[in-house]
Short mmCIF file of C-alpha atoms in Angstrom, two decimals:
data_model
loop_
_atom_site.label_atom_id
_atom_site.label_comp_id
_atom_site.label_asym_id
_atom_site.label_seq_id
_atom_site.Cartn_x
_atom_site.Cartn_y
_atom_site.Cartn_z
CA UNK A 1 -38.17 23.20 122.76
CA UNK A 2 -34.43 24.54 121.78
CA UNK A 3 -33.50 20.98 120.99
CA UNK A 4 -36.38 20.65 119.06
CA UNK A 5 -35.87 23.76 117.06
CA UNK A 6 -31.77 23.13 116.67
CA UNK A 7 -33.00 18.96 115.22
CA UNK A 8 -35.14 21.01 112.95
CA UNK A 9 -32.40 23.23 111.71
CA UNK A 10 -29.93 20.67 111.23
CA UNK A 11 -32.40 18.51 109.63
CA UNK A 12 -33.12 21.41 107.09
CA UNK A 13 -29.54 22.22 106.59
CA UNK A 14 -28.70 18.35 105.76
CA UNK A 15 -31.56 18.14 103.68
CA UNK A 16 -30.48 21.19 101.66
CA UNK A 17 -27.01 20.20 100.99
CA UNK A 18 -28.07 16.40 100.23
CA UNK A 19 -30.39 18.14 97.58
CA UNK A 20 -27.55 20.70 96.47
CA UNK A 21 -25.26 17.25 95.96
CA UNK A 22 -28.54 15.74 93.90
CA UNK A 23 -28.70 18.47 91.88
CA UNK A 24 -25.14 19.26 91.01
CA UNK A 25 -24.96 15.37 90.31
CA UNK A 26 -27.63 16.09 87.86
CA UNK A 27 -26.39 18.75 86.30
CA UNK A 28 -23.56 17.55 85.59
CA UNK A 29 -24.64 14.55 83.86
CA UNK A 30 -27.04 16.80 81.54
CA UNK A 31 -23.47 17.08 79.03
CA UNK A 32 -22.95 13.64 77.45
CA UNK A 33 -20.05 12.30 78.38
CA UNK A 34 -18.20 8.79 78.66
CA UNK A 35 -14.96 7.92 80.43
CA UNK A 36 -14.82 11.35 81.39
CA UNK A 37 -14.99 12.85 78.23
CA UNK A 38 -17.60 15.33 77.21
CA UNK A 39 -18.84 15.17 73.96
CA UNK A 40 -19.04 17.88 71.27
CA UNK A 41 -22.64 18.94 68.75
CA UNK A 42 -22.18 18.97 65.45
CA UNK A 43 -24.53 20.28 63.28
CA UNK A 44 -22.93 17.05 60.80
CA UNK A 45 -24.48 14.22 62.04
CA UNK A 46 -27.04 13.16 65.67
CA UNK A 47 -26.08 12.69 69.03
CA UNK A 48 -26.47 8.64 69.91
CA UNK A 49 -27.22 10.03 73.59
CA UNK A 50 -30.62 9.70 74.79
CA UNK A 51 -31.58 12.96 76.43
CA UNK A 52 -33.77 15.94 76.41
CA UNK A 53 -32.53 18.67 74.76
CA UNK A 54 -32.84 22.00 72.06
CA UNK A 55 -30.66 22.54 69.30
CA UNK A 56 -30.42 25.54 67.27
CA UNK A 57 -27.96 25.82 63.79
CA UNK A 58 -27.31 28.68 61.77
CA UNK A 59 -25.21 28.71 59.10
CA UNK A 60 -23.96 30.86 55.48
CA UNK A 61 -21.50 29.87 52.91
CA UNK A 62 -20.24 30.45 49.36
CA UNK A 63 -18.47 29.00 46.33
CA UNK A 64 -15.75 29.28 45.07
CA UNK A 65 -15.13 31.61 42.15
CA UNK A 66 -17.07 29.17 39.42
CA UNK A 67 -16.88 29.63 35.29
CA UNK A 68 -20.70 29.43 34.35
CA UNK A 69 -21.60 29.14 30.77
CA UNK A 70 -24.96 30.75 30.59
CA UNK A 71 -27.58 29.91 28.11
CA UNK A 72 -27.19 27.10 25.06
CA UNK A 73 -28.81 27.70 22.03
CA UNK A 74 -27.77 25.00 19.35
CA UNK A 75 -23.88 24.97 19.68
CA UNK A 76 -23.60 28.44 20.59
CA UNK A 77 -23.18 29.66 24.56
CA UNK A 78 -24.27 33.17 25.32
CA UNK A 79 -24.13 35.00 28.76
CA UNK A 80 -20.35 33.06 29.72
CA UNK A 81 -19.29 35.04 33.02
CA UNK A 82 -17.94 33.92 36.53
CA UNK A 83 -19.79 34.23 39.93
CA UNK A 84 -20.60 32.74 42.95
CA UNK A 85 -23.36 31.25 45.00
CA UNK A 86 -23.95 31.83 48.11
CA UNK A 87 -26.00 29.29 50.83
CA UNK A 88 -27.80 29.32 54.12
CA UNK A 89 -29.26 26.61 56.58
CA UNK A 90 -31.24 27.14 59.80
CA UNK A 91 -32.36 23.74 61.66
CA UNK A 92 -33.88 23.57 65.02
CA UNK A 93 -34.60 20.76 66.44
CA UNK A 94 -36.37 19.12 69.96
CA UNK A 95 -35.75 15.80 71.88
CA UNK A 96 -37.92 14.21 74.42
CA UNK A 97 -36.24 11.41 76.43
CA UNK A 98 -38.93 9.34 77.58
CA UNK A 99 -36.67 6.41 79.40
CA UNK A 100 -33.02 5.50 79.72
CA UNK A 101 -33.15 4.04 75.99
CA UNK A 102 -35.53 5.85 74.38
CA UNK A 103 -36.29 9.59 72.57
CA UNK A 104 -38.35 10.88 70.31
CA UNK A 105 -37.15 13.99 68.07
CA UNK A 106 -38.40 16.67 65.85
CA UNK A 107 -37.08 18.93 63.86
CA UNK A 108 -37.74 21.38 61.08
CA UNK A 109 -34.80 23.29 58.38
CA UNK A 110 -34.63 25.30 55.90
CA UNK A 111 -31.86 25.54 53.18
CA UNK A 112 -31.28 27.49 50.55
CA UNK A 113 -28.84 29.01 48.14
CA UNK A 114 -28.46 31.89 45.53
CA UNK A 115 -26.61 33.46 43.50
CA UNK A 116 -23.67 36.20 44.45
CA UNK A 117 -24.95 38.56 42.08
CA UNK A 118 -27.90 39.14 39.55
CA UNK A 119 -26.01 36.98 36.35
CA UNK A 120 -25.50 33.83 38.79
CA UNK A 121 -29.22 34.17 40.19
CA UNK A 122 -30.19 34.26 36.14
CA UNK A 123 -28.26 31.00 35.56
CA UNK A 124 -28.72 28.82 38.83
CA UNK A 125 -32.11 30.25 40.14
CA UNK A 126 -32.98 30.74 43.76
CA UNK A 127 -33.09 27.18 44.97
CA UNK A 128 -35.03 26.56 49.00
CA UNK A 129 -35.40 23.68 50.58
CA UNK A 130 -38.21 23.45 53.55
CA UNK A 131 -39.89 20.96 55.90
CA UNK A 132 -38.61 18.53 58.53
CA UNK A 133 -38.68 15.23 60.45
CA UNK A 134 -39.58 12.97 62.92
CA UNK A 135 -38.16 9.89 64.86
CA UNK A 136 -36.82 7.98 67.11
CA UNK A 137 -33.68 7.20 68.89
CA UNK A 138 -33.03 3.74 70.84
CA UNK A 139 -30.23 2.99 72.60
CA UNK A 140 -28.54 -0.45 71.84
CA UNK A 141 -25.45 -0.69 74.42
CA UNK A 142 -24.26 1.68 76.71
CA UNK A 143 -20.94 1.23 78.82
CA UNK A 144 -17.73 3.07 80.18
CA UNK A 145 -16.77 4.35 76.88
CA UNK A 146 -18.79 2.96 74.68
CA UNK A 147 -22.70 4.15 73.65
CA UNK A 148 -24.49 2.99 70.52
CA UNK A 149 -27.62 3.84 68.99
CA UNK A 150 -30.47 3.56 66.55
CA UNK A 151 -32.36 6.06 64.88
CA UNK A 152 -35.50 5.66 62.57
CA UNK A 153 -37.12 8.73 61.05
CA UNK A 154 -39.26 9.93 58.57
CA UNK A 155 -38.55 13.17 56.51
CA UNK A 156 -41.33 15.26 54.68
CA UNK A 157 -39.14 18.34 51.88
CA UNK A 158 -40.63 20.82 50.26
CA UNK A 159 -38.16 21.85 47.10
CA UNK A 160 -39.12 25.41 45.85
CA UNK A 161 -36.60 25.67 42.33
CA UNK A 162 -37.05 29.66 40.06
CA UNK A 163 -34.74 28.87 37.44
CA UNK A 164 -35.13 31.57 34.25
CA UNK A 165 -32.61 29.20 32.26
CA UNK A 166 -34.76 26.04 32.14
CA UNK A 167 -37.47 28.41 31.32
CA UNK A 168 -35.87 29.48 28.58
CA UNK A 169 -34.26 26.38 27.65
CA UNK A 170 -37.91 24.64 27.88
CA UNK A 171 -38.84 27.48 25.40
CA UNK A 172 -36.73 27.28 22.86
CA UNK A 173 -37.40 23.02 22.84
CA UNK A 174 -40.87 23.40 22.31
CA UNK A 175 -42.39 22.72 25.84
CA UNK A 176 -45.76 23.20 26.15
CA UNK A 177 -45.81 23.85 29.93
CA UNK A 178 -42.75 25.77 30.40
CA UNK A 179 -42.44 27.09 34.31
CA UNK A 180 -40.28 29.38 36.04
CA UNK A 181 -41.38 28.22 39.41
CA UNK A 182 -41.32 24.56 40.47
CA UNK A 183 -41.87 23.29 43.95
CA UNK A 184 -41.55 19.54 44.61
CA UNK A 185 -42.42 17.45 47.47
CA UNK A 186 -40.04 14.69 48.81
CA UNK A 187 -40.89 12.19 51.28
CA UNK A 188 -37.87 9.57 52.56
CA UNK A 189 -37.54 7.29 55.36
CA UNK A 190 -34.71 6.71 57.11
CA UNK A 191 -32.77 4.39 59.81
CA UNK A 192 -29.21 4.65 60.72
CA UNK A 193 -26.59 3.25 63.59
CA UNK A 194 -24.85 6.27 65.61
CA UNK A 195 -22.21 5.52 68.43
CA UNK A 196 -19.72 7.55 70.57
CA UNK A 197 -16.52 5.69 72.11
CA UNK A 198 -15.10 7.85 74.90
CA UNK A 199 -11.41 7.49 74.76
CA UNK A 200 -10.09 9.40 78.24
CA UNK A 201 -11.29 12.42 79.68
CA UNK A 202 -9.26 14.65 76.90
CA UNK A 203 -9.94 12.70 73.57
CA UNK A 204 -13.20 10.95 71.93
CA UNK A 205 -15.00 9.42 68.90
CA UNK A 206 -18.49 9.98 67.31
CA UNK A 207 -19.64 8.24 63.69
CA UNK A 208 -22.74 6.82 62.21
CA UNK A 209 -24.11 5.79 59.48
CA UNK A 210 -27.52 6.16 57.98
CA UNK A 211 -28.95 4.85 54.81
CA UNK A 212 -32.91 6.63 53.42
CA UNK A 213 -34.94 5.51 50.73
CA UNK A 214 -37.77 7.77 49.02
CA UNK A 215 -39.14 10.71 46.44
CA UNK A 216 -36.05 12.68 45.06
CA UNK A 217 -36.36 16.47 43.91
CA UNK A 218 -36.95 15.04 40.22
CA UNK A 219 -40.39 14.35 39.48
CA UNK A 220 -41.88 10.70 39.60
CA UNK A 221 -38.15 9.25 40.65
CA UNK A 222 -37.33 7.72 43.53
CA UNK A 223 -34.30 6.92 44.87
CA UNK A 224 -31.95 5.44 48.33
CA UNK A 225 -28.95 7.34 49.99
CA UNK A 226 -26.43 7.15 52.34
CA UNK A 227 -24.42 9.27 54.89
CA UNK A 228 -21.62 8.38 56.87
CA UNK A 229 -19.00 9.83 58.87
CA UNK A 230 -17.05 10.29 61.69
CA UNK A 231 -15.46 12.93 63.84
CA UNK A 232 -12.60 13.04 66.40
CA UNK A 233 -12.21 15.50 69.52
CA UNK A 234 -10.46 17.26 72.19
CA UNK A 235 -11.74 18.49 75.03
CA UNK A 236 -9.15 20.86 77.02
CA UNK A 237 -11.09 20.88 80.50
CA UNK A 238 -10.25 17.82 82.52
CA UNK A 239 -6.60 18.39 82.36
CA UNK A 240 -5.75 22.12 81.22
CA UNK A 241 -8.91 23.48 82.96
CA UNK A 242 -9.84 25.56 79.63
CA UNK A 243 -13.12 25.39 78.69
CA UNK A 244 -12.45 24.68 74.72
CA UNK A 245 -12.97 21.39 72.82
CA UNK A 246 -12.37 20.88 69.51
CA UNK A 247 -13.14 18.16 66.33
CA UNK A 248 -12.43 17.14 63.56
CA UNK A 249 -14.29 15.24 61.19
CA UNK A 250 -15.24 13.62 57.57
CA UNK A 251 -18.55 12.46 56.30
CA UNK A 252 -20.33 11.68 52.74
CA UNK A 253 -23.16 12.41 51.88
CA UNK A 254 -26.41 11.75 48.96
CA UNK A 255 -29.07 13.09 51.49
CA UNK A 256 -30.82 15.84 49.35
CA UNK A 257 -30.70 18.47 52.38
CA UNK A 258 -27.25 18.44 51.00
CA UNK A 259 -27.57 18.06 47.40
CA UNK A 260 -30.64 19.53 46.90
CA UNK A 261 -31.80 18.60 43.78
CA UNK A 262 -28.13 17.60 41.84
CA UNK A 263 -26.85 14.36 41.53
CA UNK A 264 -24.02 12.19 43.19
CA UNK A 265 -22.18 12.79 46.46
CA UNK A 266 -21.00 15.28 48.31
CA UNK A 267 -17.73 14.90 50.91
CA UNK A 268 -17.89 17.35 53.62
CA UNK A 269 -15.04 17.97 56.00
CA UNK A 270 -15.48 19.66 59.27
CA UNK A 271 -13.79 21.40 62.39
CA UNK A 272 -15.53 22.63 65.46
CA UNK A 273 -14.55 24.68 67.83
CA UNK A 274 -16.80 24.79 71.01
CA UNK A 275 -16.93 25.90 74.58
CA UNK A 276 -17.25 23.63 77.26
CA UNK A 277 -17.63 25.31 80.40
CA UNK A 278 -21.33 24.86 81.24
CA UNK A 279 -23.38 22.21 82.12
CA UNK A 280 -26.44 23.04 80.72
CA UNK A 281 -25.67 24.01 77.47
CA UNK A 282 -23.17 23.95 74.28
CA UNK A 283 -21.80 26.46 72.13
CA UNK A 284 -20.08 25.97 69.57
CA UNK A 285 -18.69 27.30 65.71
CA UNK A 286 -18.16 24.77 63.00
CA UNK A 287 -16.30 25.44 59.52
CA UNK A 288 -17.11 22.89 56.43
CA UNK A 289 -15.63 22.39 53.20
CA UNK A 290 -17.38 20.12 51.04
CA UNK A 291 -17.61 19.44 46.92
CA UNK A 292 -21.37 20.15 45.38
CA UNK A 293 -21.81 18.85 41.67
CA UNK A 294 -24.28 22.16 40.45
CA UNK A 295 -26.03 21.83 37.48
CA UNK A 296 -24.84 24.71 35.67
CA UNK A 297 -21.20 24.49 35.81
CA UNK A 298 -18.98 21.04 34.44
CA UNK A 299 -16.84 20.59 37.09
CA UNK A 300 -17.19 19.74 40.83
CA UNK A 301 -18.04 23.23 42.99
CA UNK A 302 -16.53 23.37 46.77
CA UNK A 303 -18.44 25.40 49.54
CA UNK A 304 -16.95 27.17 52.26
CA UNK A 305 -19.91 26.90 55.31
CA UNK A 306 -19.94 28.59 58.71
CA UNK A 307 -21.69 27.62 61.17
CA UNK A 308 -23.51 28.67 65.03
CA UNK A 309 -24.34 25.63 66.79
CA UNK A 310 -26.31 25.74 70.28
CA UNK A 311 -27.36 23.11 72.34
CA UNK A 312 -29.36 23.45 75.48
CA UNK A 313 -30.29 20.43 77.91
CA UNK A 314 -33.20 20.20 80.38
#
Protein backbone atom coordinates (compact mmCIF):
# COMPACT_ATOMS: atom_id res chain seq x y z
CA UNK A 1 0.00 0.00 0.00
CA UNK A 2 3.14 2.47 0.82
CA UNK A 3 4.50 1.67 -2.60
CA UNK A 4 1.39 2.34 -3.99
CA UNK A 5 0.90 5.64 -2.32
CA UNK A 6 4.88 6.78 -2.88
CA UNK A 7 4.13 5.64 -7.25
CA UNK A 8 1.23 7.94 -6.75
CA UNK A 9 3.20 10.79 -5.35
CA UNK A 10 5.93 10.63 -7.68
CA UNK A 11 3.61 10.25 -10.46
CA UNK A 12 1.86 13.56 -9.31
CA UNK A 13 5.05 15.35 -8.70
CA UNK A 14 6.38 14.41 -12.41
CA UNK A 15 3.23 15.26 -13.78
CA UNK A 16 3.29 18.71 -12.14
CA UNK A 17 6.67 19.73 -13.18
CA UNK A 18 6.16 18.25 -16.88
CA UNK A 19 3.06 20.67 -16.84
CA UNK A 20 5.11 23.59 -15.08
CA UNK A 21 7.81 22.98 -18.19
CA UNK A 22 4.49 23.08 -20.69
CA UNK A 23 3.42 26.03 -19.39
CA UNK A 24 6.52 28.10 -18.99
CA UNK A 25 7.24 26.86 -22.67
CA UNK A 26 4.03 28.53 -23.44
CA UNK A 27 4.42 31.44 -21.89
CA UNK A 28 7.20 32.23 -23.16
CA UNK A 29 6.33 31.94 -26.67
CA UNK A 30 3.14 34.30 -26.03
CA UNK A 31 5.99 37.50 -26.90
CA UNK A 32 6.76 37.30 -30.64
CA UNK A 33 9.99 36.67 -31.18
CA UNK A 34 12.45 35.25 -33.96
CA UNK A 35 16.09 34.24 -33.65
CA UNK A 36 15.81 35.12 -30.22
CA UNK A 37 14.72 38.43 -30.54
CA UNK A 38 11.56 39.77 -29.06
CA UNK A 39 9.70 42.06 -30.92
CA UNK A 40 8.46 45.55 -29.98
CA UNK A 41 4.28 47.19 -30.52
CA UNK A 42 4.03 50.07 -32.16
CA UNK A 43 1.08 51.87 -32.26
CA UNK A 44 2.67 52.82 -36.22
CA UNK A 45 1.95 50.01 -38.09
CA UNK A 46 0.43 45.78 -37.26
CA UNK A 47 2.15 43.00 -35.90
CA UNK A 48 2.68 40.22 -38.95
CA UNK A 49 2.49 37.61 -35.91
CA UNK A 50 -0.47 35.53 -35.74
CA UNK A 51 -1.62 35.47 -32.15
CA UNK A 52 -4.27 36.33 -29.71
CA UNK A 53 -3.90 39.35 -28.14
CA UNK A 54 -5.37 43.12 -26.68
CA UNK A 55 -3.95 46.28 -27.52
CA UNK A 56 -4.67 49.48 -25.97
CA UNK A 57 -3.10 53.18 -27.40
CA UNK A 58 -3.41 56.42 -25.95
CA UNK A 59 -1.96 59.23 -27.18
CA UNK A 60 -1.90 63.62 -27.13
CA UNK A 61 0.10 65.96 -29.17
CA UNK A 62 0.46 69.53 -30.43
CA UNK A 63 1.78 71.85 -33.14
CA UNK A 64 4.08 73.76 -33.42
CA UNK A 65 3.64 77.48 -32.88
CA UNK A 66 1.63 78.07 -36.45
CA UNK A 67 0.86 81.79 -38.16
CA UNK A 68 -2.98 81.43 -38.99
CA UNK A 69 -4.54 84.03 -41.11
CA UNK A 70 -8.10 84.04 -39.98
CA UNK A 71 -10.98 84.99 -42.09
CA UNK A 72 -10.76 86.28 -46.04
CA UNK A 73 -13.06 88.66 -47.15
CA UNK A 74 -12.15 89.88 -50.78
CA UNK A 75 -8.33 90.64 -50.46
CA UNK A 76 -8.49 91.63 -47.01
CA UNK A 77 -7.46 89.03 -43.91
CA UNK A 78 -8.97 89.79 -40.56
CA UNK A 79 -8.44 87.83 -37.22
CA UNK A 80 -4.25 87.13 -38.22
CA UNK A 81 -2.89 85.62 -34.79
CA UNK A 82 -0.66 82.52 -33.90
CA UNK A 83 -1.78 79.34 -31.98
CA UNK A 84 -1.65 75.88 -31.76
CA UNK A 85 -3.60 72.70 -32.11
CA UNK A 86 -3.62 70.23 -30.06
CA UNK A 87 -4.57 66.18 -30.94
CA UNK A 88 -5.60 62.97 -29.32
CA UNK A 89 -6.01 59.22 -30.46
CA UNK A 90 -7.33 56.24 -28.45
CA UNK A 91 -7.40 52.76 -30.47
CA UNK A 92 -8.13 49.46 -28.97
CA UNK A 93 -8.02 46.73 -30.70
CA UNK A 94 -8.69 42.53 -30.38
CA UNK A 95 -7.10 39.49 -32.23
CA UNK A 96 -8.36 36.03 -32.40
CA UNK A 97 -5.83 33.46 -33.69
CA UNK A 98 -7.80 30.78 -35.01
CA UNK A 99 -4.72 28.46 -36.49
CA UNK A 100 -0.99 28.75 -36.94
CA UNK A 101 -1.64 31.12 -40.10
CA UNK A 102 -4.59 32.69 -39.48
CA UNK A 103 -6.36 35.79 -37.23
CA UNK A 104 -9.05 37.74 -37.37
CA UNK A 105 -8.93 41.42 -35.79
CA UNK A 106 -11.07 44.22 -34.68
CA UNK A 107 -10.63 47.33 -33.70
CA UNK A 108 -12.28 50.64 -33.05
CA UNK A 109 -10.36 54.62 -32.65
CA UNK A 110 -11.08 57.69 -32.18
CA UNK A 111 -9.04 60.83 -33.24
CA UNK A 112 -9.38 64.12 -32.88
CA UNK A 113 -7.82 67.52 -32.69
CA UNK A 114 -8.51 71.18 -31.53
CA UNK A 115 -7.44 74.14 -31.14
CA UNK A 116 -4.90 75.46 -28.17
CA UNK A 117 -7.05 78.22 -27.40
CA UNK A 118 -10.52 79.81 -28.34
CA UNK A 119 -9.00 81.95 -31.74
CA UNK A 120 -7.43 78.54 -33.17
CA UNK A 121 -10.78 76.52 -32.34
CA UNK A 122 -12.57 79.68 -34.37
CA UNK A 123 -10.27 79.12 -37.38
CA UNK A 124 -9.63 75.22 -37.60
CA UNK A 125 -12.87 73.89 -35.86
CA UNK A 126 -13.02 70.88 -33.64
CA UNK A 127 -12.24 68.12 -36.08
CA UNK A 128 -13.15 63.94 -34.64
CA UNK A 129 -12.65 61.14 -36.32
CA UNK A 130 -14.69 57.78 -35.13
CA UNK A 131 -15.36 54.18 -36.15
CA UNK A 132 -13.14 51.16 -36.84
CA UNK A 133 -12.22 47.95 -38.69
CA UNK A 134 -12.16 44.57 -39.41
CA UNK A 135 -9.85 41.85 -41.00
CA UNK A 136 -7.75 39.42 -41.43
CA UNK A 137 -4.21 38.41 -41.04
CA UNK A 138 -2.56 35.31 -42.99
CA UNK A 139 0.64 34.24 -42.60
CA UNK A 140 2.71 33.67 -45.87
CA UNK A 141 6.27 32.25 -44.60
CA UNK A 142 7.48 31.80 -41.34
CA UNK A 143 11.19 30.73 -40.50
CA UNK A 144 14.24 31.36 -38.08
CA UNK A 145 14.24 34.98 -38.62
CA UNK A 146 12.08 35.60 -41.03
CA UNK A 147 7.90 35.97 -40.72
CA UNK A 148 5.72 37.53 -43.40
CA UNK A 149 2.24 38.37 -43.59
CA UNK A 150 -0.97 39.49 -45.21
CA UNK A 151 -3.58 41.57 -44.01
CA UNK A 152 -7.02 42.45 -45.67
CA UNK A 153 -9.44 44.75 -43.89
CA UNK A 154 -12.23 46.82 -44.23
CA UNK A 155 -12.57 50.28 -42.47
CA UNK A 156 -15.99 52.06 -41.74
CA UNK A 157 -15.03 56.47 -40.42
CA UNK A 158 -17.24 58.60 -39.19
CA UNK A 159 -15.72 62.40 -39.80
CA UNK A 160 -17.53 64.90 -37.43
CA UNK A 161 -15.90 68.64 -38.89
CA UNK A 162 -17.53 72.33 -36.64
CA UNK A 163 -15.71 74.77 -38.55
CA UNK A 164 -17.25 78.61 -37.88
CA UNK A 165 -14.82 79.82 -40.81
CA UNK A 166 -16.35 77.81 -43.69
CA UNK A 167 -19.55 78.90 -42.20
CA UNK A 168 -18.78 82.14 -42.61
CA UNK A 169 -16.88 81.86 -45.66
CA UNK A 170 -20.03 79.84 -47.22
CA UNK A 171 -21.95 83.02 -46.08
CA UNK A 172 -20.42 85.61 -47.46
CA UNK A 173 -20.31 83.39 -51.15
CA UNK A 174 -23.83 83.07 -51.26
CA UNK A 175 -24.42 79.39 -50.11
CA UNK A 176 -27.69 78.45 -49.70
CA UNK A 177 -27.05 75.60 -47.21
CA UNK A 178 -24.35 76.96 -45.18
CA UNK A 179 -23.46 74.42 -42.04
CA UNK A 180 -21.43 74.67 -39.09
CA UNK A 181 -21.56 71.01 -38.41
CA UNK A 182 -20.63 68.37 -41.01
CA UNK A 183 -20.20 64.72 -40.35
CA UNK A 184 -19.09 62.45 -43.21
CA UNK A 185 -18.96 58.82 -43.59
CA UNK A 186 -15.89 57.03 -45.16
CA UNK A 187 -15.75 53.53 -46.08
CA UNK A 188 -12.10 52.03 -47.54
CA UNK A 189 -10.79 48.69 -48.05
CA UNK A 190 -7.60 47.72 -47.53
CA UNK A 191 -4.75 44.88 -48.05
CA UNK A 192 -1.18 45.22 -47.19
CA UNK A 193 2.19 42.86 -46.81
CA UNK A 194 3.75 43.10 -43.10
CA UNK A 195 7.02 41.11 -42.18
CA UNK A 196 9.50 40.98 -39.23
CA UNK A 197 13.24 39.67 -39.90
CA UNK A 198 14.80 38.77 -36.55
CA UNK A 199 18.38 39.72 -36.76
CA UNK A 200 20.05 38.10 -33.27
CA UNK A 201 18.66 38.02 -30.01
CA UNK A 202 19.63 41.96 -29.41
CA UNK A 203 18.62 43.61 -32.82
CA UNK A 204 15.45 43.26 -35.32
CA UNK A 205 13.35 44.55 -38.26
CA UNK A 206 9.56 45.20 -38.75
CA UNK A 207 8.00 47.07 -42.14
CA UNK A 208 4.96 46.78 -44.27
CA UNK A 209 3.25 48.19 -46.61
CA UNK A 210 -0.41 48.68 -47.22
CA UNK A 211 -2.22 50.31 -50.02
CA UNK A 212 -6.64 51.24 -49.40
CA UNK A 213 -8.95 52.40 -51.83
CA UNK A 214 -12.43 54.14 -50.89
CA UNK A 215 -14.82 57.33 -49.75
CA UNK A 216 -12.49 60.27 -48.62
CA UNK A 217 -13.70 62.97 -45.97
CA UNK A 218 -14.80 65.19 -49.11
CA UNK A 219 -18.13 64.54 -50.24
CA UNK A 220 -18.89 62.29 -53.38
CA UNK A 221 -14.83 61.73 -53.92
CA UNK A 222 -13.16 58.81 -53.72
CA UNK A 223 -9.82 58.13 -53.58
CA UNK A 224 -6.57 55.17 -52.97
CA UNK A 225 -3.67 55.52 -50.35
CA UNK A 226 -0.73 54.16 -49.20
CA UNK A 227 1.37 53.60 -45.98
CA UNK A 228 4.64 52.28 -45.61
CA UNK A 229 7.32 52.02 -43.22
CA UNK A 230 9.71 50.42 -41.29
CA UNK A 231 11.21 50.33 -37.85
CA UNK A 232 14.49 49.04 -36.32
CA UNK A 233 15.08 47.72 -32.59
CA UNK A 234 17.01 46.82 -29.64
CA UNK A 235 16.17 44.70 -27.19
CA UNK A 236 18.65 44.88 -24.02
CA UNK A 237 17.52 41.46 -22.32
CA UNK A 238 19.30 38.54 -23.87
CA UNK A 239 22.67 39.94 -23.29
CA UNK A 240 22.58 42.91 -20.63
CA UNK A 241 19.68 41.26 -18.72
CA UNK A 242 17.71 44.78 -18.69
CA UNK A 243 14.39 44.59 -19.46
CA UNK A 244 14.32 47.74 -22.07
CA UNK A 245 14.00 47.60 -25.88
CA UNK A 246 13.97 50.28 -27.98
CA UNK A 247 13.04 51.41 -31.98
CA UNK A 248 13.32 53.42 -34.24
CA UNK A 249 11.38 53.97 -37.17
CA UNK A 250 9.98 55.95 -40.45
CA UNK A 251 6.74 55.55 -42.25
CA UNK A 252 4.42 57.66 -44.82
CA UNK A 253 1.39 57.96 -44.76
CA UNK A 254 -2.23 59.19 -46.98
CA UNK A 255 -4.50 57.01 -44.65
CA UNK A 256 -7.12 59.63 -43.47
CA UNK A 257 -6.83 58.41 -39.66
CA UNK A 258 -3.80 60.48 -40.23
CA UNK A 259 -4.80 63.21 -42.41
CA UNK A 260 -8.12 63.50 -41.54
CA UNK A 261 -9.73 65.34 -44.00
CA UNK A 262 -6.43 67.48 -45.67
CA UNK A 263 -4.69 66.52 -48.55
CA UNK A 264 -1.24 64.87 -49.43
CA UNK A 265 1.11 62.92 -47.16
CA UNK A 266 2.20 62.91 -44.02
CA UNK A 267 5.96 61.44 -42.87
CA UNK A 268 5.94 60.32 -39.39
CA UNK A 269 9.07 59.41 -37.51
CA UNK A 270 9.04 57.38 -34.41
CA UNK A 271 11.02 56.08 -31.24
CA UNK A 272 9.77 53.64 -28.70
CA UNK A 273 10.84 52.91 -25.68
CA UNK A 274 9.34 49.70 -24.07
CA UNK A 275 9.77 47.22 -21.30
CA UNK A 276 10.43 43.82 -21.90
CA UNK A 277 10.43 41.90 -18.87
CA UNK A 278 7.13 39.98 -19.00
CA UNK A 279 5.82 37.41 -20.92
CA UNK A 280 2.43 38.15 -21.07
CA UNK A 281 2.31 41.54 -21.85
CA UNK A 282 4.05 44.84 -23.42
CA UNK A 283 4.47 48.21 -22.30
CA UNK A 284 5.67 50.58 -23.94
CA UNK A 285 5.95 54.82 -24.71
CA UNK A 286 6.34 56.00 -28.24
CA UNK A 287 7.28 59.72 -29.36
CA UNK A 288 6.30 60.85 -33.16
CA UNK A 289 7.13 63.71 -35.18
CA UNK A 290 5.39 63.94 -38.31
CA UNK A 291 4.43 66.99 -41.01
CA UNK A 292 0.36 67.59 -41.36
CA UNK A 293 -0.61 69.94 -44.39
CA UNK A 294 -3.83 71.88 -42.28
CA UNK A 295 -6.09 73.72 -44.17
CA UNK A 296 -5.84 76.93 -42.56
CA UNK A 297 -2.26 77.70 -42.51
CA UNK A 298 0.19 77.78 -46.07
CA UNK A 299 2.89 75.94 -45.01
CA UNK A 300 3.49 72.32 -43.84
CA UNK A 301 2.51 71.97 -39.78
CA UNK A 302 4.74 69.30 -37.66
CA UNK A 303 3.12 67.44 -34.59
CA UNK A 304 4.82 66.44 -31.61
CA UNK A 305 2.66 62.95 -30.42
CA UNK A 306 3.05 60.93 -27.24
CA UNK A 307 2.06 57.94 -26.89
CA UNK A 308 0.94 54.73 -24.10
CA UNK A 309 1.05 51.57 -25.86
CA UNK A 310 -0.12 48.19 -24.08
CA UNK A 311 -0.24 44.92 -25.33
CA UNK A 312 -1.56 41.91 -23.52
CA UNK A 313 -1.40 38.18 -24.92
CA UNK A 314 -3.63 35.22 -23.99
Amino acid sequence: MKKLIYIFIVFFMGSGILMAQVSETHIATKVPALNGHRFLSSSAYRSSFINTKIDANLGFGMTSLMDIPGIKIDDYQIFNFQGRIIFFNMKVEYQQRFTPWLAMFASFEMNGRIGGDMSTILADGVNTLNGGEIGWLIRLKQSKKLNLSASVNVQNLSGNFINVVEYVEEVIDGNQYPSVIKKVPAMSFEGGILGAWGINSTYGLQFHADYGYGESFERTKTHGYVAAGFSLEADLMPKSNVPLGFGLGYSISSAPNIVMNNDGFSNLISANLAYTGSHDFELGLQYKLYNLHINIVNEQTYINNVLLVLRFYF
